[in-house]
Amino acid sequence: MNKGGGAMAGAAGGAGPTAAAAAAAAQKQKALMQRVEGDIANIVDNFSHLVNVSRVNEPAVRNSQEAFMMEMRAARMTQAADSLLKLVSELKQTAIFAGFASLNDHVDQRTAEFNQQDEKTDRLLARIGDEAAAALKELESHYYSSSQRTLQF
């Protein structure tokens, strides 16, 4: 099985939150893989012991001891299976929250893009306003200095 220490473990050498997050993710993946391997090995081991103990023997005392061993191995298998179920639940939660984190990153990126576009639009509108004001001043000066205006009064 993949131990999870591959590509992401090298990212820890950089600086910043991204490198730290990559290192933490690699460490968590390694720990989860160890839990999975341990739980599966526990289930297989207990199942093989359960099968070996389940042979029928003649002495009653030996059968009661074997019944106790079977119950103990079955309980251990149940605990390991429960641990795997909890691990699956944890992985689902991690996947959901990781999705929210990437969604938040995308929203932040889009917000920055819109802020840049807003600033660009504000500069464009200010330039258009300045040009319109300059054109209006020029037109006013032509109007007030024209002979047409003085003839109308």
PDB file of C-alpha atoms in Angstrom:
ATOM      1  CA  MET A   1       0.000   0.000   0.000  1.00  0.00           C
ATOM      2  CA  ASN A   2       1.000   3.596  -0.508  1.00  0.00           C
ATOM      3  CA  LYS A   3       2.411   5.068   2.674  1.00  0.00           C
ATOM      4  CA  GLY A   4       1.523   8.648   1.644  1.00  0.00           C
ATOM      5  CA  GLY A   5       4.955  10.162   2.187  1.00  0.00           C
ATOM      6  CA  GLY A   6       5.713  10.658  -1.503  1.00  0.00           C
ATOM      7  CA  ALA A   7       5.266  13.911  -3.399  1.00  0.00           C
ATOM      8  CA  MET A   8       3.816  16.028  -0.620  1.00  0.00           C
ATOM      9  CA  ALA A   9       6.584  15.348   1.905  1.00  0.00           C
ATOM     10  CA  GLY A  10       9.087  17.318  -0.181  1.00  0.00           C
ATOM     11  CA  ALA A  11       6.854  20.407  -0.103  1.00  0.00           C
ATOM     12  CA  ALA A  12       7.604  21.006   3.574  1.00  0.00           C
ATOM     13  CA  GLY A  13      10.968  22.570   2.734  1.00  0.00           C
ATOM     14  CA  GLY A  14       9.367  25.816   1.486  1.00  0.00           C
ATOM     15  CA  ALA A  15       8.080  28.650   3.575  1.00  0.00           C
ATOM     16  CA  GLY A  16       4.562  29.864   4.104  1.00  0.00           C
ATOM     17  CA  PRO A  17       1.179  28.424   4.915  1.00  0.00           C
ATOM     18  CA  THR A  18       0.973  26.344   1.737  1.00  0.00           C
ATOM     19  CA  ALA A  19       4.116  24.373   2.564  1.00  0.00           C
ATOM     20  CA  ALA A  20       2.987  23.904   6.153  1.00  0.00           C
ATOM     21  CA  ALA A  21      -0.434  22.735   4.992  1.00  0.00           C
ATOM     22  CA  ALA A  22       1.174  20.294   2.554  1.00  0.00           C
ATOM     23  CA  ALA A  23       3.397  18.892   5.292  1.00  0.00           C
ATOM     24  CA  ALA A  24       0.449  18.563   7.671  1.00  0.00           C
ATOM     25  CA  ALA A  25      -1.608  16.837   4.967  1.00  0.00           C
ATOM     26  CA  ALA A  26       1.234  14.404   4.240  1.00  0.00           C
ATOM     27  CA  GLN A  27       1.615  13.626   7.946  1.00  0.00           C
ATOM     28  CA  LYS A  28      -2.129  13.108   8.354  1.00  0.00           C
ATOM     29  CA  GLN A  29      -2.255  10.863   5.287  1.00  0.00           C
ATOM     30  CA  LYS A  30       0.604   8.765   6.665  1.00  0.00           C
ATOM     31  CA  ALA A  31      -1.136   8.421  10.041  1.00  0.00           C
ATOM     32  CA  LEU A  32      -4.427   7.463   8.401  1.00  0.00           C
ATOM     33  CA  MET A  33      -2.725   4.852   6.219  1.00  0.00           C
ATOM     34  CA  GLN A  34      -1.061   3.357   9.299  1.00  0.00           C
ATOM     35  CA  ARG A  35      -4.445   3.184  11.033  1.00  0.00           C
ATOM     36  CA  VAL A  36      -6.004   1.470   8.020  1.00  0.00           C
ATOM     37  CA  GLU A  37      -3.185  -1.067   7.753  1.00  0.00           C
ATOM     38  CA  GLY A  38      -3.289  -1.776  11.492  1.00  0.00           C
ATOM     39  CA  ASP A  39      -7.061  -2.227  11.571  1.00  0.00           C
ATOM     40  CA  ILE A  40      -7.097  -4.485   8.522  1.00  0.00           C
ATOM     41  CA  ALA A  41      -4.217  -6.572   9.894  1.00  0.00           C
ATOM     42  CA  ASN A  42      -6.111  -6.843  13.187  1.00  0.00           C
ATOM     43  CA  ILE A  43      -9.280  -8.036  11.427  1.00  0.00           C
ATOM     44  CA  VAL A  44      -7.403 -10.618   9.333  1.00  0.00           C
ATOM     45  CA  ASP A  45      -5.395 -11.881  12.312  1.00  0.00           C
ATOM     46  CA  ASN A  46      -8.457 -12.237  14.534  1.00  0.00           C
ATOM     47  CA  PHE A  47     -10.442 -13.896  11.757  1.00  0.00           C
ATOM     48  CA  SER A  48      -7.714 -16.485  11.164  1.00  0.00           C
ATOM     49  CA  HIS A  49      -7.537 -17.198  14.920  1.00  0.00           C
ATOM     50  CA  LEU A  50     -11.328 -17.408  15.017  1.00  0.00           C
ATOM     51  CA  VAL A  51     -11.329 -20.013  12.251  1.00  0.00           C
ATOM     52  CA  ASN A  52      -8.539 -22.006  13.945  1.00  0.00           C
ATOM     53  CA  VAL A  53     -10.312 -21.985  17.310  1.00  0.00           C
ATOM     54  CA  SER A  54     -13.677 -22.931  15.871  1.00  0.00           C
ATOM     55  CA  ARG A  55     -12.698 -26.590  15.376  1.00  0.00           C
ATOM     56  CA  VAL A  56     -14.880 -28.959  17.345  1.00  0.00           C
ATOM     57  CA  ASN A  57     -13.065 -31.031  19.992  1.00  0.00           C
ATOM     58  CA  GLU A  58     -14.349 -33.653  22.401  1.00  0.00           C
ATOM     59  CA  PRO A  59     -13.535 -32.368  25.901  1.00  0.00           C
ATOM     60  CA  ALA A  60     -16.180 -30.001  27.242  1.00  0.00           C
ATOM     61  CA  VAL A  61     -13.660 -27.823  29.058  1.00  0.00           C
ATOM     62  CA  ARG A  62     -11.675 -27.306  25.883  1.00  0.00           C
ATOM     63  CA  ASN A  63     -14.842 -26.376  23.967  1.00  0.00           C
ATOM     64  CA  SER A  64     -15.770 -23.748  26.565  1.00  0.00           C
ATOM     65  CA  GLN A  65     -12.245 -22.308  26.391  1.00  0.00           C
ATOM     66  CA  GLU A  66     -12.480 -22.225  22.607  1.00  0.00           C
ATOM     67  CA  ALA A  67     -15.910 -20.578  22.794  1.00  0.00           C
ATOM     68  CA  PHE A  68     -14.423 -17.885  25.026  1.00  0.00           C
ATOM     69  CA  MET A  69     -11.526 -17.429  22.574  1.00  0.00           C
ATOM     70  CA  MET A  70     -14.003 -17.173  19.694  1.00  0.00           C
ATOM     71  CA  GLU A  71     -16.002 -14.509  21.523  1.00  0.00           C
ATOM     72  CA  MET A  72     -12.830 -12.565  22.322  1.00  0.00           C
ATOM     73  CA  ARG A  73     -11.588 -12.724  18.707  1.00  0.00           C
ATOM     74  CA  ALA A  74     -15.029 -11.718  17.390  1.00  0.00           C
ATOM     75  CA  ALA A  75     -15.073  -8.749  19.789  1.00  0.00           C
ATOM     76  CA  ARG A  76     -11.627  -7.670  18.590  1.00  0.00           C
ATOM     77  CA  MET A  77     -12.760  -7.963  14.971  1.00  0.00           C
ATOM     78  CA  THR A  78     -15.783  -5.824  15.791  1.00  0.00           C
ATOM     79  CA  GLN A  79     -13.569  -3.185  17.428  1.00  0.00           C
ATOM     80  CA  ALA A  80     -11.264  -3.106  14.397  1.00  0.00           C
ATOM     81  CA  ALA A  81     -14.244  -2.823  12.028  1.00  0.00           C
ATOM     82  CA  ASP A  82     -15.661  -0.003  14.163  1.00  0.00           C
ATOM     83  CA  SER A  83     -12.306   1.757  13.992  1.00  0.00           C
ATOM     84  CA  LEU A  84     -12.367   1.473  10.199  1.00  0.00           C
ATOM     85  CA  LEU A  85     -15.880   2.927  10.095  1.00  0.00           C
ATOM     86  CA  LYS A  86     -14.750   5.872  12.204  1.00  0.00           C
ATOM     87  CA  LEU A  87     -11.797   6.336   9.870  1.00  0.00           C
ATOM     88  CA  VAL A  88     -14.116   6.414   6.846  1.00  0.00           C
ATOM     89  CA  SER A  89     -16.262   9.018   8.595  1.00  0.00           C
ATOM     90  CA  GLU A  90     -13.179  11.113   9.364  1.00  0.00           C
ATOM     91  CA  LEU A  91     -12.042  10.870   5.739  1.00  0.00           C
ATOM     92  CA  LYS A  92     -15.462  12.014   4.537  1.00  0.00           C
ATOM     93  CA  GLN A  93     -15.372  15.003   6.878  1.00  0.00           C
ATOM     94  CA  THR A  94     -11.856  15.839   5.721  1.00  0.00           C
ATOM     95  CA  ALA A  95     -12.964  15.684   2.084  1.00  0.00           C
ATOM     96  CA  ILE A  96     -15.945  17.938   2.794  1.00  0.00           C
ATOM     97  CA  PHE A  97     -13.917  20.517   4.714  1.00  0.00           C
ATOM     98  CA  ALA A  98     -11.121  20.418   2.153  1.00  0.00           C
ATOM     99  CA  GLY A  99     -13.780  21.192  -0.458  1.00  0.00           C
ATOM    100  CA  PHE A 100     -14.904  24.188   1.586  1.00  0.00           C
ATOM    101  CA  ALA A 101     -11.322  25.370   1.929  1.00  0.00           C
ATOM    102  CA  SER A 102     -10.751  25.223  -1.823  1.00  0.00           C
ATOM    103  CA  LEU A 103     -14.112  26.911  -2.374  1.00  0.00           C
ATOM    104  CA  ASN A 104     -13.097  29.690   0.039  1.00  0.00           C
ATOM    105  CA  ASP A 105      -9.801  30.071  -1.801  1.00  0.00           C
ATOM    106  CA  HIS A 106     -11.685  30.366  -5.093  1.00  0.00           C
ATOM    107  CA  VAL A 107     -14.056  32.957  -3.607  1.00  0.00           C
ATOM    108  CA  ASP A 108     -11.091  34.957  -2.275  1.00  0.00           C
ATOM    109  CA  GLN A 109      -9.418  34.812  -5.675  1.00  0.00           C
ATOM    110  CA  ARG A 110     -12.580  35.977  -7.452  1.00  0.00           C
ATOM    111  CA  THR A 111     -13.046  38.765  -4.878  1.00  0.00           C
ATOM    112  CA  ALA A 112      -9.512  40.005  -5.565  1.00  0.00           C
ATOM    113  CA  GLU A 113     -10.177  39.896  -9.323  1.00  0.00           C
ATOM    114  CA  PHE A 114     -13.399  41.884  -8.907  1.00  0.00           C
ATOM    115  CA  ASN A 115     -11.654  44.422  -6.676  1.00  0.00           C
ATOM    116  CA  GLN A 116      -9.007  44.919  -9.357  1.00  0.00           C
ATOM    117  CA  GLN A 117     -11.707  45.312 -11.996  1.00  0.00           C
ATOM    118  CA  ASP A 118     -13.519  47.799  -9.724  1.00  0.00           C
ATOM    119  CA  GLU A 119     -10.373  49.913  -9.356  1.00  0.00           C
ATOM    120  CA  LYS A 120      -9.763  49.782 -13.106  1.00  0.00           C
ATOM    121  CA  THR A 121     -13.360  50.861 -13.790  1.00  0.00           C
ATOM    122  CA  ASP A 122     -13.101  53.704 -11.255  1.00  0.00           C
ATOM    123  CA  ARG A 123      -9.925  54.976 -12.951  1.00  0.00           C
ATOM    124  CA  LEU A 124     -11.595  54.737 -16.367  1.00  0.00           C
ATOM    125  CA  LEU A 125     -14.689  56.622 -15.168  1.00  0.00           C
ATOM    126  CA  ALA A 126     -12.527  59.312 -13.540  1.00  0.00           C
ATOM    127  CA  ARG A 127     -10.573  59.753 -16.791  1.00  0.00           C
ATOM    128  CA  ILE A 128     -13.811  59.949 -18.817  1.00  0.00           C
ATOM    129  CA  GLY A 129     -15.182  62.507 -16.339  1.00  0.00           C
ATOM    130  CA  ASP A 130     -12.032  64.611 -16.603  1.00  0.00           C
ATOM    131  CA  GLU A 131     -12.156  64.480 -20.410  1.00  0.00           C
ATOM    132  CA  ALA A 132     -15.850  65.405 -20.398  1.00  0.00           C
ATOM    133  CA  ALA A 133     -15.185  68.331 -18.024  1.00  0.00           C
ATOM    134  CA  ALA A 134     -12.334  69.555 -20.224  1.00  0.00           C
ATOM    135  CA  ALA A 135     -14.492  69.252 -23.352  1.00  0.00           C
ATOM    136  CA  LEU A 136     -17.362  71.083 -21.626  1.00  0.00           C
ATOM    137  CA  LYS A 137     -15.029  73.914 -20.572  1.00  0.00           C
ATOM    138  CA  GLU A 138     -13.761  74.220 -24.110  1.00  0.00           C
ATOM    139  CA  LEU A 139     -17.305  74.270 -25.485  1.00  0.00           C
ATOM    140  CA  GLU A 140     -18.353  76.857 -22.903  1.00  0.00           C
ATOM    141  CA  SER A 141     -15.433  79.093 -23.772  1.00  0.00           C
ATOM    142  CA  HIS A 142     -16.298  78.816 -27.476  1.00  0.00           C
ATOM    143  CA  TYR A 143     -19.943  79.528 -26.750  1.00  0.00           C
ATOM    144  CA  TYR A 144     -19.314  82.558 -24.570  1.00  0.00           C
ATOM    145  CA  SER A 145     -16.792  83.996 -27.009  1.00  0.00           C
ATOM    146  CA  SER A 146     -18.854  83.314 -30.127  1.00  0.00           C
ATOM    147  CA  SER A 147     -20.632  85.980 -32.116  1.00  0.00           C
ATOM    148  CA  GLN A 148     -23.834  83.909 -32.159  1.00  0.00           C
ATOM    149  CA  ARG A 149     -24.284  84.377 -28.448  1.00  0.00           C
ATOM    150  CA  THR A 150     -23.882  88.119 -28.585  1.00  0.00           C
ATOM    151  CA  LEU A 151     -26.376  88.412 -31.476  1.00  0.00           C
ATOM    152  CA  GLN A 152     -29.126  86.605 -29.570  1.00  0.00           C
ATOM    153  CA  PHE A 153     -29.260  89.291 -26.827  1.00  0.00           C
TER     154      PHE A 153
END
